Tab-separated table of C-alpha atoms in Angstrom:
chain	number	residue	atom	x	y	z
A	50	MET	CA	114.782	12.468	122.101
A	51	THR	CA	114.072	16.188	122.124
A	52	TYR	CA	112.598	17.992	125.091
A	53	ALA	CA	109.213	18.313	123.333
A	54	GLU	CA	109.308	14.610	122.455
A	55	GLY	CA	110.109	13.874	126.096
A	56	ILE	CA	106.964	15.658	127.250
A	57	ARG	CA	104.928	13.846	124.615
A	58	ALA	CA	106.414	10.510	125.732
A	59	GLY	CA	105.498	11.292	129.334
A	60	PHE	CA	101.886	11.901	128.389
A	61	GLY	CA	101.827	8.725	126.293
A	62	TYR	CA	103.135	6.618	129.145
A	63	LEU	CA	100.672	8.070	131.621
A	64	PHE	CA	97.671	7.598	129.341
A	65	LYS	CA	98.635	4.002	128.570
A	66	THR	CA	99.409	3.043	132.148
A	67	TYR	CA	96.898	4.976	134.235
A	68	PRO	CA	93.275	5.180	133.035
A	69	ASN	CA	92.483	7.874	135.618
A	70	VAL	CA	94.859	10.394	133.979
A	71	PHE	CA	93.384	13.009	131.653
A	72	ALA	CA	94.550	16.335	130.219
A	73	ILE	CA	92.578	19.534	129.831
A	74	GLY	CA	93.569	22.899	128.397
A	75	GLN	CA	93.442	25.245	125.457
A	76	GLY	CA	94.581	24.189	121.994
A	77	LEU	CA	95.074	20.491	122.749
A	78	TRP	CA	93.431	19.496	119.440
A	79	SER	CA	95.012	22.241	117.357
A	80	PRO	CA	97.690	21.622	114.673
A	81	TRP	CA	100.086	23.471	116.973
A	82	TYR	CA	99.690	20.747	119.624
A	83	VAL	CA	101.320	22.899	122.306
A	84	GLY	CA	104.600	23.198	120.467
A	85	ALA	CA	104.456	19.574	119.202
A	86	SER	CA	104.631	18.370	122.795
A	87	MET	CA	101.164	16.746	122.577
A	88	THR	CA	100.967	15.752	118.910
A	89	ASP	CA	98.074	13.388	118.113
A	90	LEU	CA	97.466	12.416	121.733
A	91	ASP	CA	93.795	13.182	121.186
A	92	LYS	CA	93.662	10.780	118.223
A	93	GLU	CA	95.540	8.026	120.024
A	94	PHE	CA	93.784	8.192	123.385
A	95	GLY	CA	90.480	9.892	122.621
A	96	ARG	CA	89.098	13.355	123.162
A	97	GLU	CA	87.402	12.369	126.396
A	98	ARG	CA	90.914	12.097	127.912
A	99	VAL	CA	92.546	14.941	125.978
A	100	ILE	CA	90.056	17.748	126.400
A	101	ASP	CA	90.383	20.963	124.388
A	102	SER	CA	88.782	23.460	126.734
A	103	GLN	CA	87.125	26.811	126.432
A	104	VAL	CA	89.204	29.943	127.016
A	105	SER	CA	88.819	30.032	130.781
A	106	GLU	CA	91.909	29.352	132.864
A	107	LEU	CA	89.910	29.608	136.079
A	108	SER	CA	87.219	27.083	135.156
A	109	THR	CA	89.563	24.480	133.659
A	110	THR	CA	91.833	24.606	136.692
A	111	GLY	CA	88.864	24.467	139.056
A	112	ALA	CA	87.419	21.484	137.200
A	113	ALA	CA	90.738	19.669	137.504
A	114	VAL	CA	91.005	20.411	141.219
A	115	GLY	CA	87.515	18.996	141.709
A	116	ALA	CA	88.203	15.921	139.578
A	117	SER	CA	91.333	15.159	141.593
A	118	LEU	CA	89.205	14.775	144.715
A	119	PHE	CA	87.241	12.001	142.985
A	120	GLY	CA	90.219	9.810	142.107
A	121	TYR	CA	91.329	11.283	138.805
A	122	ARG	CA	94.876	12.479	138.063
A	123	PRO	CA	94.256	15.534	135.878
A	124	ILE	CA	96.910	17.536	134.060
A	125	VAL	CA	95.843	21.099	133.297
A	126	ILE	CA	97.766	22.738	130.466
A	127	HIS	CA	98.213	26.506	130.367
A	128	PRO	CA	100.045	27.270	127.094
A	129	ARG	CA	101.185	30.589	128.540
A	130	ILE	CA	102.032	30.956	132.211
A	131	ASP	CA	101.088	34.636	131.879
A	132	PHE	CA	97.372	33.874	131.574
A	133	MET	CA	97.479	31.164	134.210
A	134	LEU	CA	97.384	34.081	136.636
A	135	LEU	CA	93.629	34.072	136.032
A	136	ALA	CA	93.563	30.743	137.909
A	137	VAL	CA	95.748	31.718	140.849
A	138	ASP	CA	92.905	31.450	143.370
A	139	GLN	CA	92.337	27.797	142.415
A	140	ILE	CA	96.062	27.060	142.605
A	141	VAL	CA	97.230	29.091	145.611
A	142	ASN	CA	94.153	29.524	147.793
A	143	GLN	CA	92.562	26.127	147.103
A	144	ALA	CA	94.794	23.312	145.793
A	145	ALA	CA	97.914	24.266	147.749
A	146	LYS	CA	96.014	24.681	151.037
A	147	TRP	CA	93.449	21.922	151.366
A	148	HIS	CA	95.716	19.119	152.596
A	149	HIS	CA	96.925	21.406	155.402
A	150	MET	CA	93.554	22.973	156.243
A	151	LEU	CA	91.603	19.696	156.281
A	152	GLY	CA	93.980	17.696	158.448
A	153	GLY	CA	95.309	15.606	155.592
A	154	GLN	CA	91.892	14.144	154.746
A	155	VAL	CA	92.121	15.357	151.140
A	156	SER	CA	94.962	16.202	148.818
A	157	PRO	CA	94.330	17.594	145.335
A	158	SER	CA	96.537	15.333	143.209
A	159	LEU	CA	96.815	17.303	140.019
A	160	VAL	CA	99.489	18.726	137.745
A	161	ILE	CA	99.302	22.258	136.474
A	162	ARG	CA	101.532	22.487	133.415
A	163	ALA	CA	102.590	26.073	132.734
A	164	ILE	CA	104.670	27.060	129.721
A	165	ILE	CA	107.089	29.953	129.460
A	166	ASN	CA	107.052	31.566	126.012
A	167	ARG	CA	109.763	34.189	125.807
A	168	GLY	CA	111.216	36.072	122.872
A	169	GLY	CA	109.782	36.188	119.372
A	170	GLU	CA	108.693	39.812	119.877
A	171	GLN	CA	105.697	38.629	121.897
A	172	GLY	CA	105.846	41.499	124.344
A	173	ALA	CA	105.489	41.944	128.084
A	174	GLN	CA	102.216	40.008	128.552
A	175	HIS	CA	103.413	36.848	126.775
A	176	SER	CA	106.985	36.469	127.974
A	177	GLN	CA	107.037	36.119	131.721
A	178	ALA	CA	108.899	33.528	133.783
A	179	LEU	CA	106.928	33.536	137.036
A	180	HIS	CA	108.354	30.446	138.744
A	181	SER	CA	109.654	32.446	141.725
A	182	TRP	CA	106.104	33.492	142.595
A	183	PHE	CA	104.836	29.934	142.809
A	184	ALA	CA	107.945	28.491	144.467
A	185	HIS	CA	107.086	30.846	147.331
A	186	ILE	CA	103.855	28.951	148.093
A	187	PRO	CA	104.029	26.151	150.712
A	188	GLY	CA	101.961	23.112	149.761
A	189	LEU	CA	102.646	23.523	146.055
A	190	ARG	CA	105.455	21.483	144.541
A	191	VAL	CA	107.223	23.289	141.691
A	192	VAL	CA	109.406	21.506	139.152
A	193	MET	CA	111.314	22.897	136.165
A	194	PRO	CA	112.911	20.174	134.021
A	195	ALA	CA	115.946	21.185	131.967
A	196	THR	CA	116.582	18.010	129.945
A	197	ALA	CA	114.441	15.836	127.702
A	198	THR	CA	114.662	12.918	130.102
A	199	ASP	CA	113.595	15.060	133.025
A	200	ALA	CA	110.818	16.604	130.915
A	201	ARG	CA	109.395	13.089	130.537
A	202	ASP	CA	110.173	11.537	133.889
A	203	LEU	CA	109.331	14.543	136.076
A	204	LEU	CA	105.986	14.870	134.286
A	205	ILE	CA	105.252	11.255	135.179
A	206	ALA	CA	106.489	11.706	138.754
A	207	ALA	CA	104.435	14.894	139.149
A	208	THR	CA	101.277	13.167	137.926
A	209	LEU	CA	101.765	10.247	140.315
A	210	SER	CA	102.452	12.562	143.265
A	211	ASN	CA	99.673	12.949	145.805
A	212	ASP	CA	100.362	16.686	146.027
A	213	PRO	CA	99.458	19.522	143.654
A	214	VAL	CA	102.427	20.096	141.370
A	215	LEU	CA	103.263	23.020	139.132
A	216	TYR	CA	105.277	21.669	136.186
A	217	ILE	CA	106.909	24.504	134.248
A	218	ASP	CA	108.503	24.019	130.848
A	219	ASP	CA	110.224	26.609	128.662
A	220	ARG	CA	109.695	26.567	124.896
A	221	TRP	CA	113.306	27.614	124.354
A	222	LEU	CA	114.220	24.098	125.466
A	223	TYR	CA	111.945	22.191	123.089
A	224	ASP	CA	114.643	21.385	120.533
A	225	TRP	CA	117.297	20.428	123.103
A	226	ASP	CA	117.852	16.696	122.914
A	227	ASP	CA	119.564	13.990	124.884
A	228	GLU	CA	119.805	10.248	124.693
A	229	ALA	CA	116.546	8.477	125.438
A	230	THR	CA	116.650	6.142	128.411
A	231	PRO	CA	114.043	3.677	129.683
A	232	ILE	CA	111.241	5.240	131.690
A	233	VAL	CA	111.580	4.911	135.443
A	234	GLU	CA	108.734	5.947	137.721
A	235	LEU	CA	110.333	8.360	140.183
A	236	ASP	CA	109.106	9.438	143.599
A	237	LEU	CA	108.888	13.197	143.180
A	238	ALA	CA	109.445	13.744	146.900
A	239	ARG	CA	112.921	12.197	146.507
A	240	GLN	CA	113.978	14.327	143.532
A	241	GLY	CA	116.286	17.302	143.900
A	242	PRO	CA	119.292	19.068	142.401
A	243	LEU	CA	121.718	17.155	140.178
A	244	VAL	CA	125.266	18.003	139.187
A	245	ARG	CA	125.200	18.144	135.373
A	246	ARG	CA	128.893	18.931	135.008
A	247	GLN	CA	131.742	18.459	137.436
A	248	GLY	CA	134.070	21.386	138.181
A	249	THR	CA	136.448	22.768	140.775
A	250	ASP	CA	136.717	26.555	140.325
A	251	LEU	CA	133.124	27.755	140.747
A	252	THR	CA	129.548	26.515	141.013
A	253	ILE	CA	126.885	27.640	138.576
A	254	ALA	CA	123.389	26.875	139.900
A	255	ALA	CA	120.365	27.189	137.625
A	256	ALA	CA	117.057	25.647	136.568
A	257	SER	CA	115.247	25.077	133.276
A	258	PHE	CA	116.613	27.055	130.290
A	259	SER	CA	119.219	28.699	132.504
A	260	VAL	CA	120.851	25.263	132.831
A	261	ARG	CA	121.391	25.314	129.084
A	262	LEU	CA	123.070	28.706	129.361
A	263	ALA	CA	125.169	27.435	132.264
A	264	MET	CA	126.328	24.393	130.287
A	265	GLN	CA	127.226	26.524	127.276
A	266	ALA	CA	129.091	28.953	129.533
A	267	ALA	CA	130.937	26.086	131.236
A	268	GLU	CA	132.151	24.871	127.837
A	269	GLU	CA	133.506	28.320	127.033
A	270	LEU	CA	135.076	28.726	130.460
A	271	ALA	CA	136.832	25.373	130.093
A	272	LYS	CA	138.606	26.733	127.021
A	273	GLN	CA	139.946	29.485	129.267
A	274	GLY	CA	141.141	27.051	131.910
A	275	ILE	CA	138.241	27.681	134.314
A	276	SER	CA	136.496	24.580	135.648
A	277	ALA	CA	132.809	25.260	136.320
A	278	GLU	CA	130.493	22.850	138.117
A	279	VAL	CA	126.879	23.102	136.931
A	280	VAL	CA	124.056	22.211	139.342
A	281	ASP	CA	120.582	21.752	137.882
A	282	VAL	CA	118.094	22.587	140.660
A	283	ARG	CA	115.141	20.726	139.006
A	284	VAL	CA	112.765	21.023	141.981
A	285	LEU	CA	112.251	24.608	143.169
A	286	ASN	CA	109.793	23.836	145.951
A	287	PRO	CA	110.431	22.228	148.306
A	288	ILE	CA	114.080	22.824	147.486
A	289	ASP	CA	116.909	20.647	148.764
A	290	PRO	CA	119.897	22.967	149.225
A	291	ALA	CA	122.380	20.212	150.145
A	292	PRO	CA	123.802	19.482	146.645
A	293	ILE	CA	124.260	23.211	145.976
A	294	VAL	CA	125.905	23.779	149.347
A	295	GLU	CA	128.237	20.798	148.891
A	296	SER	CA	129.264	22.050	145.478
A	297	VAL	CA	130.054	25.536	146.807
A	298	ARG	CA	131.936	24.003	149.745
A	299	LYS	CA	134.202	22.420	147.125
A	300	THR	CA	134.576	25.372	144.724
A	301	GLY	CA	134.259	28.341	147.120
A	302	ARG	CA	132.360	30.359	144.534
A	303	LEU	CA	128.696	30.555	143.483
A	304	LEU	CA	127.040	32.058	140.447
A	305	ALA	CA	123.228	31.751	140.325
A	306	VAL	CA	121.645	32.097	136.882
A	307	ASP	CA	117.913	32.603	136.498
A	308	GLY	CA	115.509	33.550	133.717
A	309	GLY	CA	113.364	35.636	136.051
A	310	TRP	CA	113.724	39.115	137.405
A	311	ARG	CA	116.315	40.043	140.001
A	312	THR	CA	114.292	41.509	142.898
A	313	CYS	CA	112.854	38.780	145.180
A	314	GLY	CA	113.765	36.276	142.507
A	315	PHE	CA	114.894	32.645	142.524
A	316	ALA	CA	118.567	33.514	142.010
A	317	GLY	CA	118.499	35.537	145.222
A	318	GLU	CA	117.045	32.517	147.046
A	319	LEU	CA	119.924	30.327	145.841
A	320	LEU	CA	122.468	32.844	147.112
A	321	ALA	CA	120.710	33.032	150.470
A	322	LEU	CA	120.552	29.242	150.893
A	323	ALA	CA	124.290	28.861	150.287
A	324	SER	CA	125.268	31.930	152.320
A	325	GLU	CA	123.290	30.751	155.356
A	326	SER	CA	124.816	27.269	155.218
A	327	LEU	CA	128.506	28.028	154.758
A	328	PRO	CA	130.964	29.936	156.968
A	329	SER	CA	132.654	33.021	155.576
A	330	SER	CA	135.947	31.131	155.425
A	331	THR	CA	134.490	28.942	152.637
A	332	TRP	CA	134.033	31.814	150.226
A	333	LYS	CA	136.826	32.748	147.840
A	334	SER	CA	134.722	35.598	146.413
A	335	PRO	CA	131.236	37.005	147.104
A	336	PRO	CA	128.414	35.123	145.338
A	337	ARG	CA	126.840	36.678	142.259
A	338	ARG	CA	123.652	36.293	140.246
A	339	VAL	CA	122.742	36.739	136.603
A	340	THR	CA	119.074	37.557	135.993
A	341	LEU	CA	116.812	39.644	133.834
A	342	VAL	CA	116.781	43.340	134.620
A	343	ASP	CA	113.752	44.479	136.608
A	344	ALA	CA	111.734	45.566	133.594
A	345	PRO	CA	108.887	44.079	131.520
A	346	ALA	CA	109.982	42.275	128.360
A	347	PRO	CA	110.343	44.513	125.305
A	348	THR	CA	108.730	43.784	121.961
A	349	SER	CA	111.364	44.839	119.438
A	350	LYS	CA	113.994	42.320	118.391
A	351	PRO	CA	117.034	44.559	119.104
A	352	LEU	CA	115.744	45.293	122.589
A	353	GLU	CA	115.040	41.594	123.190
A	354	ASP	CA	118.634	40.825	122.302
A	355	ALA	CA	119.763	43.218	125.023
A	356	TYR	CA	117.115	42.124	127.532
A	357	TYR	CA	117.544	38.346	127.647
A	358	THR	CA	120.535	36.670	129.273
A	359	LYS	CA	123.024	34.996	126.955
A	360	ALA	CA	125.760	32.470	127.658
A	361	SER	CA	128.316	35.241	127.179
A	362	ASP	CA	126.739	37.090	130.140
A	363	VAL	CA	127.205	34.002	132.297
A	364	VAL	CA	130.812	33.680	131.142
A	365	ALA	CA	131.534	37.322	132.001
A	366	ALA	CA	129.994	36.978	135.470
A	367	ALA	CA	131.942	33.772	136.128
A	368	GLN	CA	135.197	35.415	135.081
A	369	SER	CA	134.566	38.208	137.572
A	370	LEU	CA	134.449	35.638	140.394
A	371	ILE	CA	137.812	34.048	139.621
């Protein structure tokens, strides 16, 4: 099962099992089918449940927030997280706040699916990974699946959660596959970081596509006799630091890898969480992070090759810690 097939399977399960689930967003009936992650869902389950909306991020998100208060479980799809910024008021000022402001009497139970589309010479307005922004918001759960199984099962868990959830997928993962397992309905509140690869020399912590880079780097490091443990964060907010801290307690070294920018970014948060939790005697070398440089994405292919992090960058940073 590929990552895209995992997302499609998650939608299929939800539509079959829960009649109050519907999806709304741009391009849901198009031949593109959101990168083949929603192929033919409209034909199988009807266009009253798979709604191809007008080009208005604000109105579609607002409609979903409202529908959630009347018992529906909407999933809003924003094919580019960049333009989801037009709906930030509905997400940050409304959905994330109401449970707190209204004494728990209401809770917008919706999923906002945001997709990162980097590379391909798309330029600075179509290539942003803005997960750090939203992970900063209390009241908004933020998940970033890295595997096909998580792409399916975390979508289901997010939709069944009573809280607003931002589900972020990265198109660079769509062809990454893993063995399909039976669907298990997970409690999103109980999900957190998982160790994807055991190691003893250093910890590499990452989420989403950066997990793929970390796994590739770990393979290369193993050839050099360096044992890297890879921790997939999975849930960025609220984050459970315990698995990351325990891994660093064992290895004494931490490398955070993130597909966002460096300043005030998610990699910096991972370093802070571990540094605050462990005494100085634990550390065998200062923690490091690998991120994008603090610059908008370029458009030309040669500049993109220099701009985006590669597994070789992760390997080089890990070597510097040993």
